[in-house]
mmCIF file of C-alpha atoms in Angstrom:
data_model
loop_
_atom_site.group_PDB
_atom_site.id
_atom_site.type_symbol
_atom_site.label_atom_id
_atom_site.label_comp_id
_atom_site.label_asym_id
_atom_site.label_seq_id
_atom_site.Cartn_x
_atom_site.Cartn_y
_atom_site.Cartn_z
ATOM 1 C CA UNK A 1 23.960 16.687 -7.850
ATOM 2 C CA UNK A 2 22.358 17.820 -11.072
ATOM 3 C CA UNK A 3 24.475 18.544 -14.111
ATOM 4 C CA UNK A 4 22.754 21.773 -15.177
ATOM 5 C CA UNK A 5 23.509 25.248 -13.803
ATOM 6 C CA UNK A 6 21.592 25.870 -10.587
ATOM 7 C CA UNK A 7 23.507 28.033 -8.098
ATOM 8 C CA UNK A 8 23.661 31.794 -8.612
ATOM 9 C CA UNK A 9 26.984 33.383 -7.708
ATOM 10 C CA UNK A 10 28.370 36.876 -7.382
ATOM 11 C CA UNK A 11 31.910 38.161 -7.871
ATOM 12 C CA UNK A 12 33.332 41.059 -5.842
ATOM 13 C CA UNK A 13 36.256 42.953 -7.314
ATOM 14 C CA UNK A 14 35.026 41.745 -10.690
ATOM 15 C CA UNK A 15 37.062 44.220 -12.753
ATOM 16 C CA UNK A 16 40.392 43.405 -11.044
ATOM 17 C CA UNK A 17 42.907 40.743 -12.004
ATOM 18 C CA UNK A 18 41.634 38.084 -9.577
ATOM 19 C CA UNK A 19 38.014 38.935 -10.366
ATOM 20 C CA UNK A 20 38.693 38.483 -14.080
ATOM 21 C CA UNK A 21 40.175 35.086 -13.362
ATOM 22 C CA UNK A 22 37.108 34.095 -11.346
ATOM 23 C CA UNK A 23 34.845 35.091 -14.225
ATOM 24 C CA UNK A 24 36.943 33.224 -16.798
ATOM 25 C CA UNK A 25 36.823 30.019 -14.744
ATOM 26 C CA UNK A 26 33.151 30.308 -13.761
ATOM 27 C CA UNK A 27 31.676 31.179 -17.163
ATOM 28 C CA UNK A 28 31.199 27.531 -18.150
ATOM 29 C CA UNK A 29 30.893 25.990 -14.694
ATOM 30 C CA UNK A 30 28.392 23.099 -14.557
ATOM 31 C CA UNK A 31 26.804 24.291 -11.270
ATOM 32 C CA UNK A 32 27.572 27.972 -10.748
ATOM 33 C CA UNK A 33 25.827 30.714 -12.740
ATOM 34 C CA UNK A 34 27.310 34.214 -13.050
ATOM 35 C CA UNK A 35 24.603 36.482 -11.662
ATOM 36 C CA UNK A 36 26.033 39.658 -10.083
ATOM 37 C CA UNK A 37 29.299 41.593 -10.298
ATOM 38 C CA UNK A 38 30.580 44.114 -7.787
ATOM 39 C CA UNK A 39 33.287 46.727 -8.248
ATOM 40 C CA UNK A 40 34.121 50.321 -7.317
ATOM 41 C CA UNK A 41 31.523 53.111 -7.577
ATOM 42 C CA UNK A 42 33.152 54.389 -10.778
ATOM 43 C CA UNK A 43 32.361 51.062 -12.479
ATOM 44 C CA UNK A 44 28.849 50.694 -11.058
ATOM 45 C CA UNK A 45 26.005 50.997 -13.525
ATOM 46 C CA UNK A 46 28.105 50.017 -16.544
ATOM 47 C CA UNK A 47 27.965 46.799 -18.563
ATOM 48 C CA UNK A 48 30.892 44.616 -17.538
ATOM 49 C CA UNK A 49 32.518 44.781 -20.992
ATOM 50 C CA UNK A 50 32.654 48.578 -20.664
ATOM 51 C CA UNK A 51 33.707 48.728 -17.019
ATOM 52 C CA UNK A 52 36.588 46.244 -17.200
ATOM 53 C CA UNK A 53 40.122 46.669 -18.519
ATOM 54 C CA UNK A 54 40.331 43.005 -19.546
ATOM 55 C CA UNK A 55 43.780 41.427 -19.105
ATOM 56 C CA UNK A 56 43.108 37.720 -19.618
ATOM 57 C CA UNK A 57 44.298 35.776 -22.677
ATOM 58 C CA UNK A 58 40.783 34.454 -23.311
ATOM 59 C CA UNK A 59 38.072 36.873 -24.404
ATOM 60 C CA UNK A 60 35.458 38.167 -21.978
ATOM 61 C CA UNK A 61 32.937 35.325 -21.610
ATOM 62 C CA UNK A 62 29.626 35.958 -23.344
ATOM 63 C CA UNK A 63 27.771 35.297 -20.083
ATOM 64 C CA UNK A 64 29.630 38.189 -18.458
ATOM 65 C CA UNK A 65 29.791 40.874 -21.117
ATOM 66 C CA UNK A 66 26.432 42.549 -20.565
ATOM 67 C CA UNK A 67 25.974 42.019 -16.832
ATOM 68 C CA UNK A 68 25.610 45.409 -15.159
ATOM 69 C CA UNK A 69 28.258 46.061 -12.518
ATOM 70 C CA UNK A 70 26.992 47.071 -9.072
ATOM 71 C CA UNK A 71 28.647 48.576 -6.054
ATOM 72 C CA UNK A 72 29.906 46.013 -3.528
ATOM 73 C CA UNK A 73 26.809 46.174 -1.342
ATOM 74 C CA UNK A 74 24.889 43.097 -0.158
ATOM 75 C CA UNK A 75 21.501 44.338 -1.350
ATOM 76 C CA UNK A 76 22.600 43.905 -4.972
ATOM 77 C CA UNK A 77 23.570 40.246 -4.331
ATOM 78 C CA UNK A 78 20.572 38.996 -2.356
ATOM 79 C CA UNK A 79 19.740 36.298 -4.939
ATOM 80 C CA UNK A 80 23.241 34.795 -4.834
ATOM 81 C CA UNK A 81 23.994 31.652 -2.837
ATOM 82 C CA UNK A 82 27.773 32.123 -3.105
ATOM 83 C CA UNK A 83 29.965 35.219 -3.228
ATOM 84 C CA UNK A 84 33.519 34.998 -4.568
ATOM 85 C CA UNK A 85 35.737 37.862 -3.443
ATOM 86 C CA UNK A 86 38.657 39.017 -5.536
ATOM 87 C CA UNK A 87 38.851 42.321 -3.664
ATOM 88 C CA UNK A 88 42.112 43.995 -2.775
ATOM 89 C CA UNK A 89 43.027 43.664 0.882
ATOM 90 C CA UNK A 90 42.746 47.401 1.520
ATOM 91 C CA UNK A 91 38.959 47.274 0.980
ATOM 92 C CA UNK A 92 38.098 43.592 1.456
ATOM 93 C CA UNK A 93 37.750 43.541 5.249
ATOM 94 C CA UNK A 94 34.673 45.706 5.771
ATOM 95 C CA UNK A 95 32.976 44.638 2.544
ATOM 96 C CA UNK A 96 33.336 40.907 3.183
ATOM 97 C CA UNK A 97 32.129 41.385 6.769
ATOM 98 C CA UNK A 98 29.040 43.198 5.500
ATOM 99 C CA UNK A 99 28.237 40.371 3.085
ATOM 100 C CA UNK A 100 28.640 37.772 5.841
ATOM 101 C CA UNK A 101 26.399 39.847 8.124
ATOM 102 C CA UNK A 102 23.790 39.815 5.344
ATOM 103 C CA UNK A 103 23.826 36.002 5.657
ATOM 104 C CA UNK A 104 25.751 35.414 2.445
ATOM 105 C CA UNK A 105 28.466 32.766 1.998
ATOM 106 C CA UNK A 106 31.773 34.442 1.085
ATOM 107 C CA UNK A 107 34.781 32.637 -0.417
ATOM 108 C CA UNK A 108 37.650 35.104 -0.289
ATOM 109 C CA UNK A 109 41.006 35.334 -1.991
ATOM 110 C CA UNK A 110 41.989 38.291 0.232
ATOM 111 C CA UNK A 111 44.255 38.038 3.287
ATOM 112 C CA UNK A 112 42.081 39.969 5.735
ATOM 113 C CA UNK A 113 40.439 37.059 7.590
ATOM 114 C CA UNK A 114 43.094 34.360 7.221
ATOM 115 C CA UNK A 115 44.233 34.828 10.834
ATOM 116 C CA UNK A 116 40.710 35.001 12.248
ATOM 117 C CA UNK A 117 40.361 32.187 14.829
ATOM 118 C CA UNK A 118 36.944 31.189 13.441
ATOM 119 C CA UNK A 119 37.651 31.516 9.701
ATOM 120 C CA UNK A 120 38.973 28.420 7.923
ATOM 121 C CA UNK A 121 42.035 28.929 5.728
ATOM 122 C CA UNK A 122 41.522 26.188 3.181
ATOM 123 C CA UNK A 123 43.669 24.723 0.431
ATOM 124 C CA UNK A 124 41.061 22.447 -1.161
ATOM 125 C CA UNK A 125 43.325 19.413 -1.637
ATOM 126 C CA UNK A 126 44.630 19.622 1.920
ATOM 127 C CA UNK A 127 42.221 20.637 4.705
ATOM 128 C CA UNK A 128 38.535 20.769 3.698
ATOM 129 C CA UNK A 129 37.835 19.252 7.123
ATOM 130 C CA UNK A 130 38.343 22.772 8.503
ATOM 131 C CA UNK A 131 34.882 23.643 7.155
ATOM 132 C CA UNK A 132 33.709 22.040 10.408
ATOM 133 C CA UNK A 133 34.385 25.286 12.276
ATOM 134 C CA UNK A 134 31.768 27.222 10.272
ATOM 135 C CA UNK A 135 28.812 26.461 12.582
ATOM 136 C CA UNK A 136 30.785 28.031 15.430
ATOM 137 C CA UNK A 137 31.657 31.050 13.266
ATOM 138 C CA UNK A 138 27.944 31.478 12.522
ATOM 139 C CA UNK A 139 26.839 30.939 16.140
ATOM 140 C CA UNK A 140 29.322 33.465 17.573
ATOM 141 C CA UNK A 141 28.430 36.180 15.077
ATOM 142 C CA UNK A 142 26.097 38.842 16.457
ATOM 143 C CA UNK A 143 23.386 38.268 15.470
ATOM 144 C CA UNK A 144 23.846 34.558 14.793
ATOM 145 C CA UNK A 145 23.850 33.550 11.142
ATOM 146 C CA UNK A 146 22.040 30.754 9.318
ATOM 147 C CA UNK A 147 23.826 30.762 5.967
ATOM 148 C CA UNK A 148 26.491 33.469 6.081
ATOM 149 C CA UNK A 149 30.180 32.799 6.670
ATOM 150 C CA UNK A 150 33.654 33.592 5.369
ATOM 151 C CA UNK A 151 36.098 30.997 4.022
ATOM 152 C CA UNK A 152 39.528 32.108 2.833
ATOM 153 C CA UNK A 153 42.048 30.458 0.573
ATOM 154 C CA UNK A 154 45.764 30.689 1.250
ATOM 155 C CA UNK A 155 48.471 32.979 -0.009
ATOM 156 C CA UNK A 156 49.517 31.980 -3.533
ATOM 157 C CA UNK A 157 53.005 30.867 -2.499
ATOM 158 C CA UNK A 158 51.781 28.920 0.539
ATOM 159 C CA UNK A 159 49.291 26.951 -1.569
ATOM 160 C CA UNK A 160 51.861 25.386 -3.873
ATOM 161 C CA UNK A 161 54.033 24.360 -0.932
ATOM 162 C CA UNK A 162 51.447 22.801 1.387
ATOM 163 C CA UNK A 163 49.986 20.469 -1.252
ATOM 164 C CA UNK A 164 53.113 18.248 -1.519
ATOM 165 C CA UNK A 165 53.730 18.701 2.228
ATOM 166 C CA UNK A 166 50.235 17.391 2.946
ATOM 167 C CA UNK A 167 50.866 14.380 0.723
ATOM 168 C CA UNK A 168 54.071 13.652 2.645
ATOM 169 C CA UNK A 169 52.452 13.997 6.071
ATOM 170 C CA UNK A 170 49.609 11.755 4.936
ATOM 171 C CA UNK A 171 52.109 9.057 3.932
ATOM 172 C CA UNK A 172 54.880 9.425 6.529
ATOM 173 C CA UNK A 173 53.509 11.338 9.492
ATOM 174 C CA UNK A 174 54.338 14.792 10.820
ATOM 175 C CA UNK A 175 57.017 17.090 9.436
ATOM 176 C CA UNK A 176 58.931 18.899 12.185
ATOM 177 C CA UNK A 177 61.155 21.305 10.188
ATOM 178 C CA UNK A 178 60.654 23.100 6.880
ATOM 179 C CA UNK A 179 63.042 25.363 4.974
ATOM 180 C CA UNK A 180 61.594 26.974 1.849
ATOM 181 C CA UNK A 181 62.858 29.535 -0.652
ATOM 182 C CA UNK A 182 60.358 30.905 -3.165
ATOM 183 C CA UNK A 183 60.875 32.414 -6.604
ATOM 184 C CA UNK A 184 57.585 34.183 -7.192
ATOM 185 C CA UNK A 185 56.127 35.418 -10.470
ATOM 186 C CA UNK A 186 55.341 39.079 -11.013
ATOM 187 C CA UNK A 187 51.614 38.386 -11.495
ATOM 188 C CA UNK A 188 51.482 37.563 -7.791
ATOM 189 C CA UNK A 189 51.852 41.283 -7.116
ATOM 190 C CA UNK A 190 48.709 42.153 -9.092
ATOM 191 C CA UNK A 191 48.316 44.620 -11.937
ATOM 192 C CA UNK A 192 50.244 46.755 -12.866
ATOM 193 C CA UNK A 193 52.646 45.093 -10.456
ATOM 194 C CA UNK A 194 56.385 45.556 -9.993
ATOM 195 C CA UNK A 195 57.867 48.369 -12.136
ATOM 196 C CA UNK A 196 59.771 47.023 -15.138
ATOM 197 C CA UNK A 197 63.010 48.748 -14.142
ATOM 198 C CA UNK A 198 62.883 46.916 -10.807
ATOM 199 C CA UNK A 199 62.279 43.399 -12.137
ATOM 200 C CA UNK A 200 63.901 43.138 -15.586
ATOM 201 C CA UNK A 201 67.420 41.649 -15.336
ATOM 202 C CA UNK A 202 66.896 41.353 -11.610
ATOM 203 C CA UNK A 203 65.702 39.362 -8.605
ATOM 204 C CA UNK A 204 64.062 41.264 -5.738
ATOM 205 C CA UNK A 205 64.848 39.430 -2.459
ATOM 206 C CA UNK A 206 61.926 40.892 -0.531
ATOM 207 C CA UNK A 207 58.129 40.715 -0.832
ATOM 208 C CA UNK A 208 56.488 42.643 1.977
ATOM 209 C CA UNK A 209 54.885 40.359 4.564
ATOM 210 C CA UNK A 210 55.253 37.267 2.408
ATOM 211 C CA UNK A 211 57.658 35.289 4.547
ATOM 212 C CA UNK A 212 55.548 35.787 7.653
ATOM 213 C CA UNK A 213 52.445 34.657 5.729
ATOM 214 C CA UNK A 214 54.089 31.433 4.589
ATOM 215 C CA UNK A 215 55.522 30.624 8.022
ATOM 216 C CA UNK A 216 52.175 31.144 9.759
ATOM 217 C CA UNK A 217 49.736 29.835 7.146
ATOM 218 C CA UNK A 218 51.495 26.476 6.798
ATOM 219 C CA UNK A 219 50.796 25.802 10.490
ATOM 220 C CA UNK A 220 47.091 26.657 10.287
ATOM 221 C CA UNK A 221 46.544 24.643 7.095
ATOM 222 C CA UNK A 222 48.481 21.507 8.038
ATOM 223 C CA UNK A 223 47.215 21.571 11.613
ATOM 224 C CA UNK A 224 43.913 20.189 12.818
ATOM 225 C CA UNK A 225 40.917 21.387 14.806
ATOM 226 C CA UNK A 226 40.982 20.914 18.573
ATOM 227 C CA UNK A 227 37.893 20.741 20.775
ATOM 228 C CA UNK A 228 38.016 22.290 24.230
ATOM 229 C CA UNK A 229 36.334 21.111 27.419
ATOM 230 C CA UNK A 230 33.507 23.547 26.712
ATOM 231 C CA UNK A 231 32.979 22.075 23.243
ATOM 232 C CA UNK A 232 34.440 25.094 21.458
ATOM 233 C CA UNK A 233 36.606 24.374 18.422
ATOM 234 C CA UNK A 234 39.924 26.007 17.570
ATOM 235 C CA UNK A 235 42.739 25.528 15.079
ATOM 236 C CA UNK A 236 45.628 23.688 16.734
ATOM 237 C CA UNK A 237 48.358 25.205 14.510
ATOM 238 C CA UNK A 238 50.132 21.816 14.176
ATOM 239 C CA UNK A 239 50.766 21.908 17.934
ATOM 240 C CA UNK A 240 50.547 18.136 18.456
ATOM 241 C CA UNK A 241 53.881 17.886 16.643
ATOM 242 C CA UNK A 242 55.396 21.385 16.572
ATOM 243 C CA UNK A 243 56.549 22.427 13.101
ATOM 244 C CA UNK A 244 59.284 25.016 12.605
ATOM 245 C CA UNK A 245 59.106 26.909 9.312
ATOM 246 C CA UNK A 246 61.664 29.265 7.804
ATOM 247 C CA UNK A 247 60.802 31.004 4.515
ATOM 248 C CA UNK A 248 62.735 33.288 2.171
ATOM 249 C CA UNK A 249 60.622 34.892 -0.577
ATOM 250 C CA UNK A 250 61.903 36.459 -3.801
ATOM 251 C CA UNK A 251 60.258 38.172 -6.785
ATOM 252 C CA UNK A 252 61.649 36.967 -10.122
ATOM 253 C CA UNK A 253 61.086 38.020 -13.774
ATOM 254 C CA UNK A 254 58.533 35.290 -14.591
ATOM 255 C CA UNK A 255 54.956 36.192 -15.546
ATOM 256 C CA UNK A 256 53.041 33.267 -14.000
ATOM 257 C CA UNK A 257 54.140 30.332 -11.856
ATOM 258 C CA UNK A 258 55.668 30.299 -8.374
ATOM 259 C CA UNK A 259 58.673 28.006 -7.877
ATOM 260 C CA UNK A 260 59.887 26.896 -4.444
ATOM 261 C CA UNK A 261 62.869 24.905 -3.223
ATOM 262 C CA UNK A 262 61.853 22.903 -0.172
ATOM 263 C CA UNK A 263 63.759 20.929 2.486
ATOM 264 C CA UNK A 264 61.955 18.955 5.188
ATOM 265 C CA UNK A 265 62.738 16.920 8.285
ATOM 266 C CA UNK A 266 60.260 14.269 9.381
ATOM 267 C CA UNK A 267 59.469 13.385 12.981
ATOM 268 C CA UNK A 268 59.766 9.683 12.195
ATOM 269 C CA UNK A 269 63.131 7.941 12.238
ATOM 270 C CA UNK A 270 64.402 6.690 9.896
ATOM 271 C CA UNK A 271 62.915 9.133 7.371
ATOM 272 C CA UNK A 272 61.476 8.005 4.035
ATOM 273 C CA UNK A 273 63.798 7.534 1.083
ATOM 274 C CA UNK A 274 63.593 9.746 -2.016
ATOM 275 C CA UNK A 275 61.928 6.882 -3.894
ATOM 276 C CA UNK A 276 59.293 6.479 -1.192
ATOM 277 C CA UNK A 277 58.644 10.217 -1.396
ATOM 278 C CA UNK A 278 58.207 10.020 -5.174
ATOM 279 C CA UNK A 279 55.721 7.198 -4.820
ATOM 280 C CA UNK A 280 53.746 9.003 -2.119
ATOM 281 C CA UNK A 281 53.487 12.182 -4.190
ATOM 282 C CA UNK A 282 52.442 10.303 -7.319
ATOM 283 C CA UNK A 283 49.697 8.392 -5.508
ATOM 284 C CA UNK A 284 48.258 11.373 -3.618
ATOM 285 C CA UNK A 285 44.498 11.827 -3.868
ATOM 286 C CA UNK A 286 42.091 14.049 -1.956
ATOM 287 C CA UNK A 287 38.432 14.583 -1.070
ATOM 288 C CA UNK A 288 37.927 17.115 -3.863
ATOM 289 C CA UNK A 289 38.527 14.304 -6.341
ATOM 290 C CA UNK A 290 36.641 11.511 -4.599
ATOM 291 C CA UNK A 291 33.591 13.689 -3.892
ATOM 292 C CA UNK A 292 33.448 14.810 -7.525
ATOM 293 C CA UNK A 293 34.278 18.529 -7.475
ATOM 294 C CA UNK A 294 34.029 19.497 -11.154
ATOM 295 C CA UNK A 295 37.024 21.857 -11.038
ATOM 296 C CA UNK A 296 39.310 19.369 -9.255
ATOM 297 C CA UNK A 297 41.995 17.922 -11.555
ATOM 298 C CA UNK A 298 42.266 14.217 -12.284
ATOM 299 C CA UNK A 299 45.849 14.305 -10.996
ATOM 300 C CA UNK A 300 46.986 16.605 -8.199
ATOM 301 C CA UNK A 301 50.792 16.231 -8.276
ATOM 302 C CA UNK A 302 52.986 15.595 -11.311
ATOM 303 C CA UNK A 303 56.346 14.122 -10.311
ATOM 304 C CA UNK A 304 59.200 14.831 -12.732
ATOM 305 C CA UNK A 305 62.237 12.601 -13.124
ATOM 306 C CA UNK A 306 64.128 15.023 -15.376
ATOM 307 C CA UNK A 307 66.873 16.914 -13.503
ATOM 308 C CA UNK A 308 65.804 20.312 -14.894
ATOM 309 C CA UNK A 309 62.073 20.216 -14.119
ATOM 310 C CA UNK A 310 59.699 21.684 -13.102
ATOM 311 C CA UNK A 311 60.026 24.999 -14.934
ATOM 312 C CA UNK A 312 57.431 27.801 -15.002
ATOM 313 C CA UNK A 313 57.278 28.130 -18.781
ATOM 314 C CA UNK A 314 56.893 24.370 -19.304
ATOM 315 C CA UNK A 315 54.823 23.270 -16.312
ATOM 316 C CA UNK A 316 52.601 26.089 -15.012
ATOM 317 C CA UNK A 317 49.574 24.907 -17.005
ATOM 318 C CA UNK A 318 49.628 21.339 -15.684
ATOM 319 C CA UNK A 319 45.971 20.350 -15.223
ATOM 320 C CA UNK A 320 44.972 23.811 -16.518
ATOM 321 C CA UNK A 321 46.880 25.365 -13.638
ATOM 322 C CA UNK A 322 45.010 23.357 -10.993
ATOM 323 C CA UNK A 323 47.831 20.904 -10.241
ATOM 324 C CA UNK A 324 51.308 21.110 -8.726
ATOM 325 C CA UNK A 325 54.553 19.928 -10.311
ATOM 326 C CA UNK A 326 57.365 18.477 -8.180
ATOM 327 C CA UNK A 327 60.879 17.456 -9.189
ATOM 328 C CA UNK A 328 64.494 17.063 -8.065
ATOM 329 C CA UNK A 329 63.475 14.856 -5.133
ATOM 330 C CA UNK A 330 66.636 13.842 -3.288
ATOM 331 C CA UNK A 331 68.220 13.428 0.115
ATOM 332 C CA UNK A 332 69.039 16.582 2.040
ATOM 333 C CA UNK A 333 72.367 16.524 3.933
ATOM 334 C CA UNK A 334 71.011 18.960 6.544
ATOM 335 C CA UNK A 335 67.398 17.816 6.959
ATOM 336 C CA UNK A 336 65.918 14.668 5.334
ATOM 337 C CA UNK A 337 64.453 15.316 1.867
ATOM 338 C CA UNK A 338 64.601 18.250 -0.536
ATOM 339 C CA UNK A 339 62.665 18.977 -3.730
ATOM 340 C CA UNK A 340 61.439 21.705 -6.079
ATOM 341 C CA UNK A 341 57.760 22.467 -6.550
ATOM 342 C CA UNK A 342 55.906 24.708 -8.989
ATOM 343 C CA UNK A 343 52.326 25.966 -8.877
ATOM 344 C CA UNK A 344 50.273 28.356 -10.977
ATOM 345 C CA UNK A 345 49.785 31.331 -8.685
ATOM 346 C CA UNK A 346 46.835 32.793 -10.618
ATOM 347 C CA UNK A 347 44.985 29.460 -10.768
ATOM 348 C CA UNK A 348 45.388 27.022 -7.862
ATOM 349 C CA UNK A 349 47.131 29.851 -5.979
ATOM 350 C CA UNK A 350 44.065 32.080 -6.280
ATOM 351 C CA UNK A 351 40.650 31.746 -7.954
ATOM 352 C CA UNK A 352 40.749 27.997 -8.617
ATOM 353 C CA UNK A 353 41.201 27.286 -4.911
ATOM 354 C CA UNK A 354 38.203 29.445 -3.975
ATOM 355 C CA UNK A 355 36.026 27.751 -6.571
ATOM 356 C CA UNK A 356 36.926 24.230 -5.421
ATOM 357 C CA UNK A 357 36.400 25.315 -1.803
ATOM 358 C CA UNK A 358 32.866 26.368 -2.758
ATOM 359 C CA UNK A 359 32.293 23.097 -4.612
ATOM 360 C CA UNK A 360 33.358 21.189 -1.499
ATOM 361 C CA UNK A 361 30.968 23.262 0.606
ATOM 362 C CA UNK A 362 28.097 22.370 -1.742
ATOM 363 C CA UNK A 363 28.966 18.660 -1.770
ATOM 364 C CA UNK A 364 29.302 18.573 2.022
ATOM 365 C CA UNK A 365 25.913 20.278 2.494
ATOM 366 C CA UNK A 366 27.369 23.496 3.932
ATOM 367 C CA UNK A 367 25.627 25.364 1.101
ATOM 368 C CA UNK A 368 22.167 24.216 0.079
ATOM 369 C CA UNK A 369 21.864 23.203 -3.577
#
């Protein structure tokens, strides 16, 4: 893999919050070159710096400022090898399908295709092996595709939970019960987000559809791929060792950083001790690191010994937001082990995951360099 920029990429929903995050992260990427931006018709034809209402703490990258925004139509992205989609779910479905049909590789942050039986739902530190279903996705498309596909990343709250869960299953075998309560930052609702009078001095104990997403996505991500008698592949949804998941999701007055309290029961008896869990989390490594993905952090999970960590304000930028912080690891009197985890919902919970997924696809030869 060469060090210099070589792979042209496009960003859909480039003027939105997730699109801005993509552009911030990709501006200095060693492989990916910002080449085309897509947004609504009212933004089309304008230089990006004019079209966007920039809401990131860093300035608009120089490489992005003068790129002319196009409509989200495949013909304007024909030179791109990779498309990153930060589109809102209400428009993402048809647009992403059109880009796939044009034989373009789409890495989506939207929810629209997460439940599709041929679309991998990938958290890059957990299940890159699910890329193996892409040839079947391409073959079953009409007409069949050579390069086009859709890969999705998970819901922002799911992502931060499944990373430590994956580390635990890797070390101790299947988990059979999971109870999780989330305290989710307001940025997870997009811009302008929850009205101030609803969230200041308050906790909102409901985020529409969020609990169902967590309960279902965990199964697809932590499960494997089964092969039928006819050779067809399918996601097994953790069916070899059924996993029961119960989630309660809350919106809290924090800007960035989703916190979750987690309790798990292992299939194995006796279960691991809290100290064994700490050691397993600390030593966790993944393919994104060993293969050399440039956006992958040097350390995936930071284990805290302090009784009052992790905290969003102190820990959300661990590994530039690409890592997960875990603390308060202890025995659970109802299940086996309980802990607190924190992830940056606008980084590893969103654009960073899509970018590392694309890096993995390049390194595994799914996308030609």
